[in-house]
PDB file of C-alpha atoms and ligand atoms in Angstrom:
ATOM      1  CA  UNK A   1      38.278  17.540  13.349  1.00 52.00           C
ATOM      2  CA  UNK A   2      38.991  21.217  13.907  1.00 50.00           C
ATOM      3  CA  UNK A   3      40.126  22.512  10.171  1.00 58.00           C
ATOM      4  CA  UNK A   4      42.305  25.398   9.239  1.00 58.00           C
ATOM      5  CA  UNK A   5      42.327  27.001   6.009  1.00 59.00           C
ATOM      6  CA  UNK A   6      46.186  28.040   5.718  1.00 63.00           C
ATOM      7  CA  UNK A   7      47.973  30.113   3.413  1.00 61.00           C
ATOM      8  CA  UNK A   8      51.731  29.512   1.791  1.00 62.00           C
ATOM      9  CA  UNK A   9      54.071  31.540  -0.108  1.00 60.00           C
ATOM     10  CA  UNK A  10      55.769  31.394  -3.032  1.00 59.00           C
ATOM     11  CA  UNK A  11      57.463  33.662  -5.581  1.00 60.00           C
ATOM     12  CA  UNK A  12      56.927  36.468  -2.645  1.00 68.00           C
ATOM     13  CA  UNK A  13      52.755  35.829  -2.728  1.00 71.00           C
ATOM     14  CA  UNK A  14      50.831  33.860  -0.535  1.00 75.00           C
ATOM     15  CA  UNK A  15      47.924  32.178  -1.753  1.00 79.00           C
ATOM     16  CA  UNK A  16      45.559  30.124   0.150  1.00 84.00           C
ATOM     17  CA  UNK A  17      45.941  25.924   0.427  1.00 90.00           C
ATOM     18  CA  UNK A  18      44.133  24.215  -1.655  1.00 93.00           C
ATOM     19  CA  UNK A  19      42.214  22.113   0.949  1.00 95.00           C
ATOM     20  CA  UNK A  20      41.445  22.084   5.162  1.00 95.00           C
ATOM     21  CA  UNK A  21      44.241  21.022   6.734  1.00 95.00           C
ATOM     22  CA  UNK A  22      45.123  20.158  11.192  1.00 95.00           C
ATOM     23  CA  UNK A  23      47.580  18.468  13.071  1.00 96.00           C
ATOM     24  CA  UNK A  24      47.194  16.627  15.950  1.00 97.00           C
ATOM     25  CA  UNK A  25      50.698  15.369  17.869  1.00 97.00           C
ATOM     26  CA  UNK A  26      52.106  15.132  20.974  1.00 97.00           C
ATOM     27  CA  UNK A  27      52.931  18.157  22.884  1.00 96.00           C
ATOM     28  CA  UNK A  28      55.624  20.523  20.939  1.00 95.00           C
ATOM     29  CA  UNK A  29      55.814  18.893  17.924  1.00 96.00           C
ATOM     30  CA  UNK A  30      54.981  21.977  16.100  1.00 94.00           C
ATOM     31  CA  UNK A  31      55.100  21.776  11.988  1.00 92.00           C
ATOM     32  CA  UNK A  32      55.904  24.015   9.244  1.00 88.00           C
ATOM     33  CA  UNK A  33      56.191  23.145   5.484  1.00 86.00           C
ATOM     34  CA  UNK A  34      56.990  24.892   2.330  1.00 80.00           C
ATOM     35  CA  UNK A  35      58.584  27.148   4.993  1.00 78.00           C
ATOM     36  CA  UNK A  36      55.705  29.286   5.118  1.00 80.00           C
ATOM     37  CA  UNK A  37      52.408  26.956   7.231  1.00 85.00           C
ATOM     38  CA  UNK A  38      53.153  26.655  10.423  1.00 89.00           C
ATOM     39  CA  UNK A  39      51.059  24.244  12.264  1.00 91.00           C
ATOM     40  CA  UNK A  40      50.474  24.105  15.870  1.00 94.00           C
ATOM     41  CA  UNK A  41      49.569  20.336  17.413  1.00 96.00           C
ATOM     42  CA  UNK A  42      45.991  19.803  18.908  1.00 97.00           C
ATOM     43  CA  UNK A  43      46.150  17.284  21.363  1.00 98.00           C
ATOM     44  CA  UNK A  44      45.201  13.985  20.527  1.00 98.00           C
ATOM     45  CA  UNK A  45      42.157  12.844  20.256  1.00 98.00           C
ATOM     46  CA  UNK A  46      41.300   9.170  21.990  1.00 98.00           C
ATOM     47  CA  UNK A  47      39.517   7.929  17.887  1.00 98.00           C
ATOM     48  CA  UNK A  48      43.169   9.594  16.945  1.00 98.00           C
ATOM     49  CA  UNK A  49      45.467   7.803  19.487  1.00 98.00           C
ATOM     50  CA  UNK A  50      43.625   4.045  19.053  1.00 98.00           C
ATOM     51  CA  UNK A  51      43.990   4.221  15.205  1.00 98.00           C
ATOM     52  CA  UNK A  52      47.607   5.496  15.415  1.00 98.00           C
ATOM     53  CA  UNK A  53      48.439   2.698  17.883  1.00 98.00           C
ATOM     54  CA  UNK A  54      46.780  -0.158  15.323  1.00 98.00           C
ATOM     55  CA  UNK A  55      48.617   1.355  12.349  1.00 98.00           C
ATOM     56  CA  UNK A  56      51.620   0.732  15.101  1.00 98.00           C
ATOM     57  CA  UNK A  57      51.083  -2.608  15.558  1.00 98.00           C
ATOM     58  CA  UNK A  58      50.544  -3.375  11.868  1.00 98.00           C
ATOM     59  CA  UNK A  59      53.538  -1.517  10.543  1.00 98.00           C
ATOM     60  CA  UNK A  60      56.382  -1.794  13.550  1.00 98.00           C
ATOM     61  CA  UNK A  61      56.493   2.589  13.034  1.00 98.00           C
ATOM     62  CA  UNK A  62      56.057   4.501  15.571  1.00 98.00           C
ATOM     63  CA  UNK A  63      54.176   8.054  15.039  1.00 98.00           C
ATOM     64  CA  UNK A  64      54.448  11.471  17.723  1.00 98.00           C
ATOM     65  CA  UNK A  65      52.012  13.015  14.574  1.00 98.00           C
ATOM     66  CA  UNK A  66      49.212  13.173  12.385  1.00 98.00           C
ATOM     67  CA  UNK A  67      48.202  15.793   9.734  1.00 97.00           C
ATOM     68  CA  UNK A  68      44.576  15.678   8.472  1.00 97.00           C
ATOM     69  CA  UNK A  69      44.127  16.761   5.527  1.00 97.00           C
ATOM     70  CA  UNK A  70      40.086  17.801   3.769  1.00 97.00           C
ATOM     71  CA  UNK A  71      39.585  17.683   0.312  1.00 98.00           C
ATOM     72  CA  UNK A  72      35.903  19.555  -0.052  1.00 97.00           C
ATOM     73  CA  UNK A  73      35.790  18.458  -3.659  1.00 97.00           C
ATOM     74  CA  UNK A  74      37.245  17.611  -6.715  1.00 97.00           C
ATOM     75  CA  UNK A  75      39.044  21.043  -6.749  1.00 97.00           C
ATOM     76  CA  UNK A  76      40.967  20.613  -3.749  1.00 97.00           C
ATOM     77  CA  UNK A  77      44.073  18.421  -4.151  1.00 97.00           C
ATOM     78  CA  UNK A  78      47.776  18.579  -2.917  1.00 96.00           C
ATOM     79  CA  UNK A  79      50.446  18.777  -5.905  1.00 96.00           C
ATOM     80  CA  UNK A  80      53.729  16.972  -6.169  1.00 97.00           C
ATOM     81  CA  UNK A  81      55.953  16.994  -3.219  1.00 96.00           C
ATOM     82  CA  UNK A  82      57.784  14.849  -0.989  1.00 96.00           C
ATOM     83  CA  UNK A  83      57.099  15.060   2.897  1.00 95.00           C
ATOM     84  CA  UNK A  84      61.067  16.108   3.404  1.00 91.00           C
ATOM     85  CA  UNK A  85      60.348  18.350   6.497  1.00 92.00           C
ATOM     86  CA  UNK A  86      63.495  17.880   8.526  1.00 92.00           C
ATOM     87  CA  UNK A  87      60.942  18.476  11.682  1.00 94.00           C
ATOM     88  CA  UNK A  88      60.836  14.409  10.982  1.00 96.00           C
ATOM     89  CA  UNK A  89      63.998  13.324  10.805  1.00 94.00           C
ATOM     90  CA  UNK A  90      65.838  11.801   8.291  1.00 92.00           C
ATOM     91  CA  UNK A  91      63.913   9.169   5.973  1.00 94.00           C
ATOM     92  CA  UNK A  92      60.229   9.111   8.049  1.00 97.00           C
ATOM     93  CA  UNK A  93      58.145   6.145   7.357  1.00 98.00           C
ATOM     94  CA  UNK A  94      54.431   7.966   6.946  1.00 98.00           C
ATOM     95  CA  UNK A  95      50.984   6.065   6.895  1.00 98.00           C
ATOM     96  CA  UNK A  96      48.447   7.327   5.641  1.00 98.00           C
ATOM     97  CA  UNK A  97      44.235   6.811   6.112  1.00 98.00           C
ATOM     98  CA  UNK A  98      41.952   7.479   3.926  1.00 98.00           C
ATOM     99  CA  UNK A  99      38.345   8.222   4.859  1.00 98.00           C
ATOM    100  CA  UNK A 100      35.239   9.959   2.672  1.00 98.00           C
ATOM    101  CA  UNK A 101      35.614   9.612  -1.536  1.00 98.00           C
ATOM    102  CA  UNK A 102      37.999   7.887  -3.171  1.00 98.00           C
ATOM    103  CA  UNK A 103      40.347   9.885  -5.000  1.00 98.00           C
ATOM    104  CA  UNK A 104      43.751   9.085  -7.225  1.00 98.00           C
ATOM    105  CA  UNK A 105      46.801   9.387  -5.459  1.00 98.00           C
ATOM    106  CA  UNK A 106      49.553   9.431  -7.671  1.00 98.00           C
ATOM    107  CA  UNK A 107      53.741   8.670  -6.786  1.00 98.00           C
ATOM    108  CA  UNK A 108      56.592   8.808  -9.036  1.00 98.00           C
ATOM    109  CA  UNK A 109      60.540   8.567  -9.155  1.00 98.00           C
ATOM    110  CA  UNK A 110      61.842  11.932  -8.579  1.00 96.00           C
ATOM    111  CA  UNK A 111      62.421  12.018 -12.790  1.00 94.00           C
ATOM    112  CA  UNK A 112      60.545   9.398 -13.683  1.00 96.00           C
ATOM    113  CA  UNK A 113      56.061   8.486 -14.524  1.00 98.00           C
ATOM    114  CA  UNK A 114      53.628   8.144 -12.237  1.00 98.00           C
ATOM    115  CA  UNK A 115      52.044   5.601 -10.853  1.00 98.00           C
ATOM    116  CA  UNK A 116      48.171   5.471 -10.244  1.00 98.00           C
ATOM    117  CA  UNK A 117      46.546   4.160  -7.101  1.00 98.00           C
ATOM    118  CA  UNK A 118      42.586   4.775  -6.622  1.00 98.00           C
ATOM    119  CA  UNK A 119      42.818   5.481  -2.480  1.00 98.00           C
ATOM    120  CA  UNK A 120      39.459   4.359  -1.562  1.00 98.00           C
ATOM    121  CA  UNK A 121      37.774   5.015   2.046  1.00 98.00           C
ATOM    122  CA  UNK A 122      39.429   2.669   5.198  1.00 98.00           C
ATOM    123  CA  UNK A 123      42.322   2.095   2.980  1.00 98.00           C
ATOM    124  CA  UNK A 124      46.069   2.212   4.620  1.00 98.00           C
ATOM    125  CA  UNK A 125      49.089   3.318   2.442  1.00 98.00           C
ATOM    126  CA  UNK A 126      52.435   3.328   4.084  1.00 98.00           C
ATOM    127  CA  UNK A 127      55.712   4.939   2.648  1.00 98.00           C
ATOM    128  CA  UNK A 128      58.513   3.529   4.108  1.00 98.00           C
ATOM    129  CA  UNK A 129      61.928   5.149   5.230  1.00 98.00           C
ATOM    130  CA  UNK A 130      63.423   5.942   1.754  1.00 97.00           C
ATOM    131  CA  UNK A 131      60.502   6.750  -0.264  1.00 98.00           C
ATOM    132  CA  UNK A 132      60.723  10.639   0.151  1.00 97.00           C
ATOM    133  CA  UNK A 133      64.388  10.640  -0.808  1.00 96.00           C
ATOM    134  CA  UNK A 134      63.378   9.127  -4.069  1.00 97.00           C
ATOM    135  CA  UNK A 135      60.407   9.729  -4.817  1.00 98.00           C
ATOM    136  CA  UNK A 136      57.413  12.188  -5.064  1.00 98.00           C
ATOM    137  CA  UNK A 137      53.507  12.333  -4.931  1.00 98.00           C
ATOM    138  CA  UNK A 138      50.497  14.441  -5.222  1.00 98.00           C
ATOM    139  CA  UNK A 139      46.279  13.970  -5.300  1.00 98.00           C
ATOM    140  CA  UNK A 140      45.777  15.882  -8.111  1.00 98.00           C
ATOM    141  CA  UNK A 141      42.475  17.900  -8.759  1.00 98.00           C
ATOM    142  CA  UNK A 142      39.701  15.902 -10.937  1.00 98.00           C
ATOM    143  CA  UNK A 143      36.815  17.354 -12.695  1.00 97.00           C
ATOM    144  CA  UNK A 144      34.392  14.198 -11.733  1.00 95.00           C
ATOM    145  CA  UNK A 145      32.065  15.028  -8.936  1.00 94.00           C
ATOM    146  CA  UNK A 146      32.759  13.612  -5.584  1.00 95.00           C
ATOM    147  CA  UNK A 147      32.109  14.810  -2.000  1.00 96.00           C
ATOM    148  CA  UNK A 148      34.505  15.003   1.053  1.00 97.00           C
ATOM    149  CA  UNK A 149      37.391  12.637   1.554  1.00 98.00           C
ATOM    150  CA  UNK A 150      39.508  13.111   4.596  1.00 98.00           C
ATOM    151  CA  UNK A 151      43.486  11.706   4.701  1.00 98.00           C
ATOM    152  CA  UNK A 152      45.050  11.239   7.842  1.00 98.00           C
ATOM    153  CA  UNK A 153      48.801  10.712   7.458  1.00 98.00           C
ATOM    154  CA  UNK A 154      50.642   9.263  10.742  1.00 98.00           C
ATOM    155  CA  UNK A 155      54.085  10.895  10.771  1.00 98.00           C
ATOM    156  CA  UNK A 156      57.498  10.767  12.981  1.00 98.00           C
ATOM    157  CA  UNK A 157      58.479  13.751  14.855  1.00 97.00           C
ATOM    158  CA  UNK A 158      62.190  14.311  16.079  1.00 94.00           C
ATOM    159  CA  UNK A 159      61.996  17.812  16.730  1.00 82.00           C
ATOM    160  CA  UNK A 160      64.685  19.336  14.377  1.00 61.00           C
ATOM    161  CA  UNK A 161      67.645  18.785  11.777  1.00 44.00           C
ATOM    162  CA  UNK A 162      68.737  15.757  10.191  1.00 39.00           C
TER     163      UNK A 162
HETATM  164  O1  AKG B   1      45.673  13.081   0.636  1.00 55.59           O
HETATM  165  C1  AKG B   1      46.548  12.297   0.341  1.00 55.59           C
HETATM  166  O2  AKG B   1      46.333  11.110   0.083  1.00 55.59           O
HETATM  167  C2  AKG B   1      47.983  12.780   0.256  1.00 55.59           C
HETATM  168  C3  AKG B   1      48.359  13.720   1.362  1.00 55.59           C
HETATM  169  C4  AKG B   1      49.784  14.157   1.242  1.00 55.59           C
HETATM  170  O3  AKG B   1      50.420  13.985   0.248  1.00 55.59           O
HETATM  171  C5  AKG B   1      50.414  14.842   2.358  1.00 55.59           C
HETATM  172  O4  AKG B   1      49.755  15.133   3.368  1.00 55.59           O
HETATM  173  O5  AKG B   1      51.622  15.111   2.265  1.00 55.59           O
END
């Protein structure tokens, strides 16, 4: 997996990501978020293309995208967001792999408590058209020790606005 270490701004600063991140897709399906990362697609990879196609067959969704995303340790994490990019069209469904340590991945109603699920390594979670309109989620940081974990979430690409 080639790995960048991006920045993003906010409040006028930029301050580095909190964790490696890539993108693989198919050709032109370029990504920014938090309107400040801008991520280019590699193409994919043949490992890439055969797991998107099973997670195809298992969930009916079709993907043009995947971001990887490497947590080194405990300290790296992703706060709460929703994956809202309009870059994927209204209401994506997103699946997403992960490999390495299990972490906690937590999702909650936009105002509402969280809900705790322990993401261990070769599992599958899928958020299905509706759950970014509603709802948020984050892997927060944890102060227990544990090594690598890589997610790979399969997205929808439709090139633009909503
Ligand atoms: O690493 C995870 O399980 C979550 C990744 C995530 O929230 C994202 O890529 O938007």
């Amino acid at each position: 997996m080639v790995r960048v270490k991006p920045v993003f701004g906010m409040l006028g600063k930029t301050m580095p990501v909190p964790r490696l991140e890539c993108l693989y897709g198919d050709k032109g399906c370029d990504y920014i978020y938090s309107n400040s990362v801008f991520l280019k697609p590699l193409t994919w990879t043949d490992s890439l293309t055969k797991l998107r196609d099973c997670i195809t067959g298992l969930t009916g969704y079709k993907f043009r995208i995947v971001i990887g995303n490497q947590y080194r340790s405990g300290i790296d994490s992703i706060g709460w967001h929703s994956d809202n990019e309009p870059s994927m069209g209204f209401n994506p469904a997103i699946a997403s792999v992960s490999l390495g340590s299990c972490r906690k991945f937590q999702i909650k109603p936009i105002s509402g408590r969280p809900t705790d699920f322990w993401l261990e390594h070769g599992s599958l979670l899928v958020m299905h058209p509706g759950c970014q309109s509603t709802h948020l989620h984050q892997l927060p940081k944890t102060n227990k020790v544990v090594s690598t974990r890589i997610n790979l979430t399969f997205r929808p690409h439709t090139g633009g606005g909503r």
